[in-house]
Coordinates of C-alpha atoms in Angstrom, one line a residue:
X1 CA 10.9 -21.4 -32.6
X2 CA 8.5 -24.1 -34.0
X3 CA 5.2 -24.5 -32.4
X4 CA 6.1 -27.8 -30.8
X5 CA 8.7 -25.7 -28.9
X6 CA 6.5 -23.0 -27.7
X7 CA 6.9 -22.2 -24.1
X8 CA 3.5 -23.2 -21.8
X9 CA 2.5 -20.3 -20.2
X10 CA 3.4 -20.2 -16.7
X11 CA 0.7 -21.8 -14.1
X12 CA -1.3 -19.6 -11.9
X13 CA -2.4 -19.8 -8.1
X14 CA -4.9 -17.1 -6.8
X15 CA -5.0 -15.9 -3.3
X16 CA -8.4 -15.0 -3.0
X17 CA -10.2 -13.6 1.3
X18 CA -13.5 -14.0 2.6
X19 CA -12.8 -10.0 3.3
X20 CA -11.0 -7.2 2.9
X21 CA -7.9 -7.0 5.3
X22 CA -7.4 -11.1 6.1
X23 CA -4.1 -11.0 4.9
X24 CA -3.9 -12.0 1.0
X25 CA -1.3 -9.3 0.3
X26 CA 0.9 -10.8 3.1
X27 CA 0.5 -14.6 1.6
X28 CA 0.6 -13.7 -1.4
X29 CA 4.1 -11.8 -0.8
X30 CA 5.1 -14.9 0.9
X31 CA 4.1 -17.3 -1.9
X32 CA 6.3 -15.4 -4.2
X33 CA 9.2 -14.7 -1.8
X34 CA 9.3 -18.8 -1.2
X35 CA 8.5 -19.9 -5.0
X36 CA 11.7 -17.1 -6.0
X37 CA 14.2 -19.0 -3.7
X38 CA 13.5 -22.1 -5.8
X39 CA 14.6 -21.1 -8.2
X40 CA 11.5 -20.1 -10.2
X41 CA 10.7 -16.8 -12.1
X42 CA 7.7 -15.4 -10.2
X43 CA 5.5 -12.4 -10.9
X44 CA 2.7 -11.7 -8.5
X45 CA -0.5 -9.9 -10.0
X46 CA -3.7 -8.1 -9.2
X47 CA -5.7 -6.8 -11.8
X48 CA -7.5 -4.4 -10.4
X49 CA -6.5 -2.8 -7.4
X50 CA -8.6 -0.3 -5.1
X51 CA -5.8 2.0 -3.5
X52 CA -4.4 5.6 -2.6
X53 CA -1.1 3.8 -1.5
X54 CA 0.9 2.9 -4.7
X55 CA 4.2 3.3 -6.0
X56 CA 6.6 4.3 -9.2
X57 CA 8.1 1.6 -11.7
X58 CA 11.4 2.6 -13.0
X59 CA 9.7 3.4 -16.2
X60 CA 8.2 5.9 -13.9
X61 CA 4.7 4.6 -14.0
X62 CA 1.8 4.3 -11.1
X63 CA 1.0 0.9 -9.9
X64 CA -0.6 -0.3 -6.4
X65 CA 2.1 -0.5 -4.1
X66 CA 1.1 -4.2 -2.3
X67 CA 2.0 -5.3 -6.2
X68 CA 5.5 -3.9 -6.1
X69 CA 6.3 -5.1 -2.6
X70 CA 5.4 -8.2 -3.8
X71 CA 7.7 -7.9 -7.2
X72 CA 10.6 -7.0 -4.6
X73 CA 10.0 -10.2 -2.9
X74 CA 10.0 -12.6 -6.1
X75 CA 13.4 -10.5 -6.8
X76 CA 11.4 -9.2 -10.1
X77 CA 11.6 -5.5 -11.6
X78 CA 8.0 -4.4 -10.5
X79 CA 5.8 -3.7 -14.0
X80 CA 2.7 -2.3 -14.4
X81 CA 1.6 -5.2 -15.9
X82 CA 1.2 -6.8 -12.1
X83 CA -1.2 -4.2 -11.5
X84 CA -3.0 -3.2 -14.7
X85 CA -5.9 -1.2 -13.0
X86 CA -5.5 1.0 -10.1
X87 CA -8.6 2.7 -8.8
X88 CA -7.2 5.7 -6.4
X89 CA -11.0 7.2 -4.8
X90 CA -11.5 10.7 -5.1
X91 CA -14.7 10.1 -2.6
X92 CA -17.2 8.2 -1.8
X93 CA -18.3 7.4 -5.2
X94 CA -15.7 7.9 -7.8
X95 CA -12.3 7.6 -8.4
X96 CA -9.1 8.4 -10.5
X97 CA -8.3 5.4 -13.0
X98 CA -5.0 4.5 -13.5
X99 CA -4.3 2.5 -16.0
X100 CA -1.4 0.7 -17.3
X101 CA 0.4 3.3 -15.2
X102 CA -0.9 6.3 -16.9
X103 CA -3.8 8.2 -15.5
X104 CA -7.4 7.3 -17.7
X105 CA -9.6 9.7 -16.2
X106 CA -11.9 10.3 -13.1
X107 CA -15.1 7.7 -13.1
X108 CA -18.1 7.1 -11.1
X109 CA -18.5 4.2 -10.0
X110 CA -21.2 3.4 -11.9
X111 CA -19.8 4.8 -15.2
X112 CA -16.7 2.4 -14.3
X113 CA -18.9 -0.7 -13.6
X114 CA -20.6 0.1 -17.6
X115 CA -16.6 0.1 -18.9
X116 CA -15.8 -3.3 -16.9
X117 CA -15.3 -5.5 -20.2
X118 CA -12.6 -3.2 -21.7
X119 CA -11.0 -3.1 -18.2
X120 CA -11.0 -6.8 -18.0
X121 CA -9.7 -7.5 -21.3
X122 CA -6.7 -4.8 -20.7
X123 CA -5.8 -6.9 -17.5
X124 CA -6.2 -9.8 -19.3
X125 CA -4.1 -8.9 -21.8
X126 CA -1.5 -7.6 -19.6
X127 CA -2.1 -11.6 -17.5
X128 CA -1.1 -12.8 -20.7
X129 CA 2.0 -11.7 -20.9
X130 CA 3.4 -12.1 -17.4
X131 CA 2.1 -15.9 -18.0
X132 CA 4.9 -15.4 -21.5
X133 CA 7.6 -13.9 -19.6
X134 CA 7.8 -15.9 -16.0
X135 CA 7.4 -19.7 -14.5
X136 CA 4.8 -18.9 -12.3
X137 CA 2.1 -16.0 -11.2
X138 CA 1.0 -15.5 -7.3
X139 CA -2.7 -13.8 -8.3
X140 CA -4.3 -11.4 -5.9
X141 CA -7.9 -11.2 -5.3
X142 CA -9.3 -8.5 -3.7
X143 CA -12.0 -7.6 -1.0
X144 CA -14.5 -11.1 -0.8
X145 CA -14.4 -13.4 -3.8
X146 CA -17.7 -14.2 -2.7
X147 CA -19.6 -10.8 -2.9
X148 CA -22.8 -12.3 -4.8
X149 CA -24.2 -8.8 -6.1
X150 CA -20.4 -7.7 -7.7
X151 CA -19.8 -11.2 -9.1
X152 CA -20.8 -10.6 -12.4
X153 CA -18.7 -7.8 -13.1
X154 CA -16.1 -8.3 -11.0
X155 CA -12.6 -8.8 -12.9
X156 CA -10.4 -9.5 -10.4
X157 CA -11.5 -12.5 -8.3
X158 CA -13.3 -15.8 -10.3
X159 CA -13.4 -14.3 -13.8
X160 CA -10.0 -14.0 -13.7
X161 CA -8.8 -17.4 -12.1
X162 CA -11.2 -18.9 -14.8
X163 CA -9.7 -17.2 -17.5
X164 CA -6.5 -18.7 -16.1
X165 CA -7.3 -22.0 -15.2
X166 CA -6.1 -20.6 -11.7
X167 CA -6.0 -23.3 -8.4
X168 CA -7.8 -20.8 -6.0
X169 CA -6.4 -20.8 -2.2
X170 CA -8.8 -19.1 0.6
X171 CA -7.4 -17.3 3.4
X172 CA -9.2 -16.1 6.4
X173 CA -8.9 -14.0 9.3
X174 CA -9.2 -15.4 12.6
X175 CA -8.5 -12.7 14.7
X176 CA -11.6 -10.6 13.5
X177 CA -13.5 -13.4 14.6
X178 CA -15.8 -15.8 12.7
X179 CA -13.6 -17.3 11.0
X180 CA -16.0 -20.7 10.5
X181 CA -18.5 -18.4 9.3
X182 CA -16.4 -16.6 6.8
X183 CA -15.1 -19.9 5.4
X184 CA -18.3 -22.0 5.3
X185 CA -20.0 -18.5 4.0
X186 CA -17.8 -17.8 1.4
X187 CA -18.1 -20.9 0.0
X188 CA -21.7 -21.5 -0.1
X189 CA -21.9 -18.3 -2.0
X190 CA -19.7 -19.2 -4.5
X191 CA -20.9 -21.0 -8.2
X192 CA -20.4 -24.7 -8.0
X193 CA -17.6 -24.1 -10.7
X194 CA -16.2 -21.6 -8.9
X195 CA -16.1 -23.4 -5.4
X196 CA -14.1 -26.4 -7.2
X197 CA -11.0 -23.9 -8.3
X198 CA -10.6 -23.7 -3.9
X199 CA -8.2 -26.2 -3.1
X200 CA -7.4 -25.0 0.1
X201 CA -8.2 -22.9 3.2
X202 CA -5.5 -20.7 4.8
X203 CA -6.1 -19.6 8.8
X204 CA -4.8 -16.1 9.2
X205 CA -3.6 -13.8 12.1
X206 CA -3.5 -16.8 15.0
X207 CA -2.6 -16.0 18.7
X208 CA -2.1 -18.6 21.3
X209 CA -1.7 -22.0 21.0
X210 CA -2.1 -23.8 17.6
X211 CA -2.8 -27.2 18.3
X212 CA -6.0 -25.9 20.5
X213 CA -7.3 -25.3 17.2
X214 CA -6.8 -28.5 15.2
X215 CA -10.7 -29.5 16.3
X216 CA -11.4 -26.5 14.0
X217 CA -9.3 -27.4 11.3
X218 CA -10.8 -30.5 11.4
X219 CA -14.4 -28.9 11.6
X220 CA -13.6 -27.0 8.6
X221 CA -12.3 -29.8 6.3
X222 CA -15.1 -32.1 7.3
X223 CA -18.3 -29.6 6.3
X224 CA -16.4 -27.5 3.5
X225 CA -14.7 -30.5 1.6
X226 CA -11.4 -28.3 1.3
X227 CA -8.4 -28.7 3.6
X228 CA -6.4 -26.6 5.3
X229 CA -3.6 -25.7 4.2
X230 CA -2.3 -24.4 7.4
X231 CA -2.5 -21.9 10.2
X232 CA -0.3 -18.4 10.1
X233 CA 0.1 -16.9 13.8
X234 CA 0.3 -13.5 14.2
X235 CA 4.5 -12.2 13.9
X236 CA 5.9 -9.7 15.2
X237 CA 9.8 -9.8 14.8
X238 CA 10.0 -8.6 11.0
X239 CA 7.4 -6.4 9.3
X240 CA 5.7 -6.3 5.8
X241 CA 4.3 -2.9 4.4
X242 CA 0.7 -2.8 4.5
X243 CA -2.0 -3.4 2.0
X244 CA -4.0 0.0 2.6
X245 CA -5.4 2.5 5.1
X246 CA -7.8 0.1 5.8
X247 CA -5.5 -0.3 8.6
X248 CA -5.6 3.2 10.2
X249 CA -9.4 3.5 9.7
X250 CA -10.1 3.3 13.5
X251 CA -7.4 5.3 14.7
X252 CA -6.6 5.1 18.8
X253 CA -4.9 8.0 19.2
X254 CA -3.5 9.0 22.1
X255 CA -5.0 6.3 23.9
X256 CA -1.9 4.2 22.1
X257 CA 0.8 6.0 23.5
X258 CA 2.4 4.7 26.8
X259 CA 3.7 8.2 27.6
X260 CA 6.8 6.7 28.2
X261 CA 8.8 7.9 25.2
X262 CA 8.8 11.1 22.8
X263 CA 5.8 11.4 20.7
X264 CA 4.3 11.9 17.0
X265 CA 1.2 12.3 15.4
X266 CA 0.1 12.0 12.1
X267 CA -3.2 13.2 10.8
X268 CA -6.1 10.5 9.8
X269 CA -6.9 13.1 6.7
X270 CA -10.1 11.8 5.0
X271 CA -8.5 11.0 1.9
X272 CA -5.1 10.0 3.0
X273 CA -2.8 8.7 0.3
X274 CA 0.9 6.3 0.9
X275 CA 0.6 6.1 4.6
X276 CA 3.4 3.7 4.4
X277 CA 5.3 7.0 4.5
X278 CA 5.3 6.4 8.3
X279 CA 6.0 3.1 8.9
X280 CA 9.7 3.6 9.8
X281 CA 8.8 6.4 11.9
X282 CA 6.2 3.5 14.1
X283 CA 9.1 1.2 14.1
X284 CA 11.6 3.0 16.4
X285 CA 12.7 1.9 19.2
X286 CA 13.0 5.8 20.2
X287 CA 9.7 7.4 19.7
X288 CA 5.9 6.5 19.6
X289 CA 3.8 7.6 16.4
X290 CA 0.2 8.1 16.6
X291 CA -2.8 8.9 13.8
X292 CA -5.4 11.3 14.9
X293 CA -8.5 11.8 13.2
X294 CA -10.3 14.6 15.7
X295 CA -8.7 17.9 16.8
X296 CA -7.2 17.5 20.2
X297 CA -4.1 18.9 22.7
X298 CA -1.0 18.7 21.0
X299 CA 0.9 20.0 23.4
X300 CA 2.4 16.3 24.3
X301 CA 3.8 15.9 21.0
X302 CA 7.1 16.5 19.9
X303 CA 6.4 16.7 16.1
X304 CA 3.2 16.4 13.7
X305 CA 3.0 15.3 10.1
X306 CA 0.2 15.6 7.6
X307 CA 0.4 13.2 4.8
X308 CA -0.3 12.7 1.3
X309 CA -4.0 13.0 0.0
X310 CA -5.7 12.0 -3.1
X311 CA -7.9 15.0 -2.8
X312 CA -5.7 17.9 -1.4
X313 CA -8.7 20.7 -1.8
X314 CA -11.0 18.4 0.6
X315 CA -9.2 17.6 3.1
X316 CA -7.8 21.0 3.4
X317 CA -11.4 22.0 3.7
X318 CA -11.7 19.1 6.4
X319 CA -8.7 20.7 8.1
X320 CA -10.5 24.0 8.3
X321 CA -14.6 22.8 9.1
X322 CA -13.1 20.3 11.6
X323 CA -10.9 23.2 13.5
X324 CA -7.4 21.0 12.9
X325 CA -6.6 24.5 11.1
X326 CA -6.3 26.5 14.2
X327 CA -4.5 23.5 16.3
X328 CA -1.8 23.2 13.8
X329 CA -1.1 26.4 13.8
X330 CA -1.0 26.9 17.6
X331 CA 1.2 24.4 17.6
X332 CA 3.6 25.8 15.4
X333 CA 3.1 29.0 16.8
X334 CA 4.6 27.3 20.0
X335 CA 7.6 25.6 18.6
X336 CA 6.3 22.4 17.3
X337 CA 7.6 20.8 14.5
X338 CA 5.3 20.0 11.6
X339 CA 5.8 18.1 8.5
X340 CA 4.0 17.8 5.5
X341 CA 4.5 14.8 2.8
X342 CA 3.1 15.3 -1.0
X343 CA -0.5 16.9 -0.5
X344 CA 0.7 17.6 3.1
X345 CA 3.3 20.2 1.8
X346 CA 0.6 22.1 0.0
X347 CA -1.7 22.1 2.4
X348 CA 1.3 23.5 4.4
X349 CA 1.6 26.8 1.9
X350 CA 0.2 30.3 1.6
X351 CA -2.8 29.0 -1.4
X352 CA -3.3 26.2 -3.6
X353 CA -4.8 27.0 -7.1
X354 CA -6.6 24.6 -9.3
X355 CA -7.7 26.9 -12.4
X356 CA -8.5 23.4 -14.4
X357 CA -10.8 21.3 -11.8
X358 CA -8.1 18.9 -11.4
X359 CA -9.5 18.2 -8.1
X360 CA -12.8 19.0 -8.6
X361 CA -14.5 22.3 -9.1
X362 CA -12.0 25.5 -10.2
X363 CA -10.7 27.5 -7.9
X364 CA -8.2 28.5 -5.3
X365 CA -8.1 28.0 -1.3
X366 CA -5.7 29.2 1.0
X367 CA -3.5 27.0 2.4
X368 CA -2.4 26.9 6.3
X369 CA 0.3 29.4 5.6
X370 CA 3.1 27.7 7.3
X371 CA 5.5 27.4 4.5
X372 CA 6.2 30.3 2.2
X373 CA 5.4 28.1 -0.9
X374 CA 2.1 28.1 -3.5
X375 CA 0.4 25.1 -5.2
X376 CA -0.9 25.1 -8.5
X377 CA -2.5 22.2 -9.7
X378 CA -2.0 20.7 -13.4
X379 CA -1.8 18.1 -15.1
X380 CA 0.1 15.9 -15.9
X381 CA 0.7 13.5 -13.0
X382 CA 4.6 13.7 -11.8
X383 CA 5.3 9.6 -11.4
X384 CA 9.3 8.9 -10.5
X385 CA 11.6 7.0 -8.8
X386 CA 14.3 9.6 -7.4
X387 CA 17.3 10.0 -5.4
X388 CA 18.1 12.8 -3.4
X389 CA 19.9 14.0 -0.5
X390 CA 18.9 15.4 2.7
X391 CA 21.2 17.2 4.6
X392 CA 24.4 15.6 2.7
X393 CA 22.7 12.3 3.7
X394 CA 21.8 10.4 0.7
X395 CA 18.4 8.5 0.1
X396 CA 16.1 6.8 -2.5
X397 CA 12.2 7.6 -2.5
X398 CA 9.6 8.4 -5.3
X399 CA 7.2 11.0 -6.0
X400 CA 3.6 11.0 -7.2
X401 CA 1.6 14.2 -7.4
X402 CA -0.6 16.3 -9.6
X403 CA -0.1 20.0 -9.6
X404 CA 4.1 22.1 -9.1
X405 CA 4.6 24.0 -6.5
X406 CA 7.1 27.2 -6.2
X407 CA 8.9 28.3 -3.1
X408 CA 9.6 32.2 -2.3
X409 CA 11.2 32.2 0.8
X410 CA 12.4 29.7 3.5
X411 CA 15.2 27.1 1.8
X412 CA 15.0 23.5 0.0
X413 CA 14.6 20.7 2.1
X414 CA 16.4 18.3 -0.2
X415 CA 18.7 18.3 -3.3
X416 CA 17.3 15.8 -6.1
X417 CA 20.1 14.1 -7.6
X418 CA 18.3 11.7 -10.2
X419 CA 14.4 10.7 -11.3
X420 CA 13.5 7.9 -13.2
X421 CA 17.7 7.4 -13.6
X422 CA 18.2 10.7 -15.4
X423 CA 20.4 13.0 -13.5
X424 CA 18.4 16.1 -11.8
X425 CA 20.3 18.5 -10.1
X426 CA 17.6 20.7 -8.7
X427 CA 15.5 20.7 -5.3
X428 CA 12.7 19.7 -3.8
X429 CA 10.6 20.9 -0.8
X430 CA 11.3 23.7 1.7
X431 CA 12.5 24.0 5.3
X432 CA 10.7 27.0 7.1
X433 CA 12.8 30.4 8.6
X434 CA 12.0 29.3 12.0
X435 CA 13.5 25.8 10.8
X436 CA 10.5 24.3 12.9
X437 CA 8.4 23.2 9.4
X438 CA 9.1 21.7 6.5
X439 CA 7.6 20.0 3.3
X440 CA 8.6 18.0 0.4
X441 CA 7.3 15.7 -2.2
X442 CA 9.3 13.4 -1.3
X443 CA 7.5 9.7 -0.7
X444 CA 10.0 7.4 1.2
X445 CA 11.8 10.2 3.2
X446 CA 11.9 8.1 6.3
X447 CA 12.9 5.5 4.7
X448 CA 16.7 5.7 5.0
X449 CA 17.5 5.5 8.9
X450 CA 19.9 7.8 8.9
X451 CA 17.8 10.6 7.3
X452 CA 15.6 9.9 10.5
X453 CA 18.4 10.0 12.9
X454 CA 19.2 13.3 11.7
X455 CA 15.7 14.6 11.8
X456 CA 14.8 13.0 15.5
X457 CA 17.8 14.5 16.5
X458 CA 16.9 18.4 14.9
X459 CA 13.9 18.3 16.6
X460 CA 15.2 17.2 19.8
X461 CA 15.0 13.8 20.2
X462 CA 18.0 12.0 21.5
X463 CA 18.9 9.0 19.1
X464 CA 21.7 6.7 18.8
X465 CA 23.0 5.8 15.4
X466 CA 20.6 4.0 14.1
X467 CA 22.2 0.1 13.3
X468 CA 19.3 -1.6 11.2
X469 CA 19.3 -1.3 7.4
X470 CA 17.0 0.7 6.0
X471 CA 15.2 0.8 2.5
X472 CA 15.7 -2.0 -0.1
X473 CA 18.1 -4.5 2.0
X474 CA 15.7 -4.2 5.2
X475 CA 12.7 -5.3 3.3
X476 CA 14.5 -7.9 1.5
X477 CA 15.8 -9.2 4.7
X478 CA 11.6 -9.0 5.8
X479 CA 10.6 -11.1 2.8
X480 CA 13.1 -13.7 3.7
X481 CA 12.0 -13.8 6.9
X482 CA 8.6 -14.3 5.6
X483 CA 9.0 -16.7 3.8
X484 CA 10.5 -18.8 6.4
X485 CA 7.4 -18.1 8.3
X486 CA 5.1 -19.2 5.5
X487 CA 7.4 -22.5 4.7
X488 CA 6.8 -23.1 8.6
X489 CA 3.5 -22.9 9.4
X490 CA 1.7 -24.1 5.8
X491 CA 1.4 -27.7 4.0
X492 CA 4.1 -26.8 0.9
X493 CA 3.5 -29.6 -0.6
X494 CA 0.0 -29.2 -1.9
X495 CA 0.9 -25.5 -2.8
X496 CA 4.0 -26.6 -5.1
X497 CA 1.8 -29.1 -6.4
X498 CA -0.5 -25.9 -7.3
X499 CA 3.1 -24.3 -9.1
X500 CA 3.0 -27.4 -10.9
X501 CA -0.4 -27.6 -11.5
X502 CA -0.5 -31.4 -10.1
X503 CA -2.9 -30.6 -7.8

């Protein structure tokens, strides 16, 4: 190929929030979903991602999981090249670095901030070739773009739309309130230069009437100088996976539950990791699911599930200063099912070792002693995409944990057929004598609808068949549906003029 045939590389629009949790992950999923069904080769991006909810590649690699819901919906292989830094926190000031898939180490965050230009130039680098291989990238900011004090170092919002000559759109978040105030404030914080990349406003999370709030569309475009590209009400009859625990934060407990229907609880551990694990579970019809962050009666519940944890040690410490110990284990005592997912299932063992410091400082705690299994932790990280089967009923799910555990009593919970498409044949997990607890590494269990039905039904809970896909074809059928939404309810035009960079 001669230079005068060289392929342009492929425009860029950035989805950047005047906050955390306004909805970029959810545009920007759309954005790709619509741009793929015409016809264009679309790779979303992020380049640094804040998370303890990610995901596997096939290459069996760690990425932020918002990036690879996003690669489903262009109809893309996800690559860690969409996510080239992942920051998983560890606690309030550090974090495990992830990147290009591969664990880098544990940083503070201030000896992370001093390492911010080799960072950049990595996702840079890793920009540069998604803008080789595809038509067009759907960029992700993250938090505010507007944080004045971060801005210098930050390498995911205006750095990197600058570095490619990105058209910026702004979304917002009505629903929290102040939604003229986080437009008109993000804005005025932001760089003259910076400001001019905005070339639109989106309106997020909407209830009510629309048209009651043209006066403020109007308000907006006539102080900010930026239109609006449009206003997204609030949906309810498909569902996208969520961007992080930022939405469990403020749990409401049992004050959720109607009382109506079965119920489950999941514990609000301090360091919860892929709480995505349950959204199936809070989307049937059948049963009501629940987080809990303080000790309480479980006596109403018919199950109980403690998820996955970036810092297993801690919060099984949490789970023993806080008293959950001794609820758990009353519960069980009484018949209660319990579950534990990833760090769950070793909290759920006899002891979990950690000779190294994996998770901090050496040593070895006991664990709640409801599985006859023990934990030692070790690197490396396990990162795969597997297929098992649970209960003869065959699923897909994915598995990301430091450390192996070894079962001496009790059976398997499932049988593991492939990871990372190489055949397995061994087992994960284990199942309790009284058949009341069970644990397994397995990310995406509830995934497969059937698996569920067959679970809901062990532990009691009458189910029909369940009739809805499940997995894959569910959230493909979401995207679409998202799309559709977004096509809807925003100005297209201007935003394909962005894909074409006419605007």
């Amino acid at each position: 190929m001669n230079k005068a045939d060289k392929k342009k590389p492929a425009r860029c629009i950035a989805v950047f929030g005047t906050g955390s949790d306004v909805g970029k992950s959810v545009v920007t999923t759309g954005l790709c979903r619509h741009f793929a069904e015409q016809g264009l080769k679309v790779a979303p991006y992020k380049a640094q991602n804040m998370s303890n909810n990610s995901g596997v590649t096939p290459e069996g690699l760690e990425m932020g999981r918002a990036q690879i819901i996003q690669a489903e919906a262009a109809g893309v292989v996800p690559s860690v090249l969409m996510n080239p830094v992942l920051l998983k926190p560890t606690g309030e000031t550090g974090s495990q670095v992830v990147l290009m898939g591969k664990v880098d180490g544990d940083e503070s965050a201030a000896a992370y901030h001093k390492k911010k230009e080799r960072y950049f130039n990595i996702a840079a680098e890793a920009l540069d070739r998604l803008r080789e291989e595809n038509d067009l990238v759907i960029m992700e900011g993250a938090g505010s773009c507007a944080e004045v004090n971060l801005m210098a170092g930050d390498i995911v919002n205006f750095r990197m739309a600058d570095y490619a000559d990105a058209d910026v759109i702004l979304v917002a978040d009505i629903h929290r309130g102040g939604v003229f105030g986080q437009v008109v404030g993000t804005l005025a914080c932001l760089p003259d230069h910076y400001a001019e990349r905005v070339k639109g406003v989106v309106i997020n999370r909407f209830r009510g009437d629309i048209s009651l709030f043209q006066d403020g569309c109007d308000w907006i475009e006539d102080k900010c100088g930026k239109p609006v590209l449009g206003v997204l009400p609030w949906y309810r009859d498909f569902h996208i996976g969520s961007e992080d625990s930022v939405v469990i934060e403020q749990p409401q407990g049992r004050s959720s539950l109607t009382g109506t229907k079965p119920a489950g609880a999941v514990i609000r551990l301090p360091f919860i990791s892929n709480f995505t694990d349950f959204e199936p579970l809070m989307q049937r019809d059948e049963i009501e699911l629940c987080y809990l962050d303080r000790p309480c009666d479980l006596s109403e519940f018919a199950f109980l599930i403690i998820p996955g944890s970036k810092n297993t040690r801690k919060d099984l410490a949490w789970l023993k200063e806080t008293g959950w110990d001794a609820r758990i284990k009353d519960f069980s005592r009484k018949g209660g099912h319990v579950a534990g997912i990833c760090g769950g299932y070793q909290i759920l063992g006899e002891k979990i070792e950690d000779p190294q410091g994996v998770e901090g400082a050496a040593g070895t705690e006991d664990g709640l002693g409801l599985l006859p299994v023990a934990t030692v932790m070790k690197a490396p990280k396990t990162t795969t995409l597997s297929r098992f089967t649970y209960k003869g009923i065959e699923g897909s799910g994915y598995e990301i944990h430091m450390g192996t555990t070894s079962r001496h009593g009790g059976e398997s919970l499932v049988e593991v057929l492939e990871r990372n498409s190489l055949p397995a044949g061994d087992n994960d997990g284990c199942r309790a004598p009284s058949g009341t607890v069970m644990g397994t590494y397995m990310h995406g269990i509830f995934d497969t609808p059937a698996i569920v039905d067959s679970w809901l039904a062990e532990i009691g809970i009458a189910v029909a068949p369940s009739k809805t896909a499940g997995g894959l074809d569910a959230r493909l059928e979401a995207y679409g549906r998202l799309a559709e939404h977004t096509r809807t309810h925003l100005a297209m035009d201007p935003i394909n003029a962005m894909a074409k960079g006419e605007a």
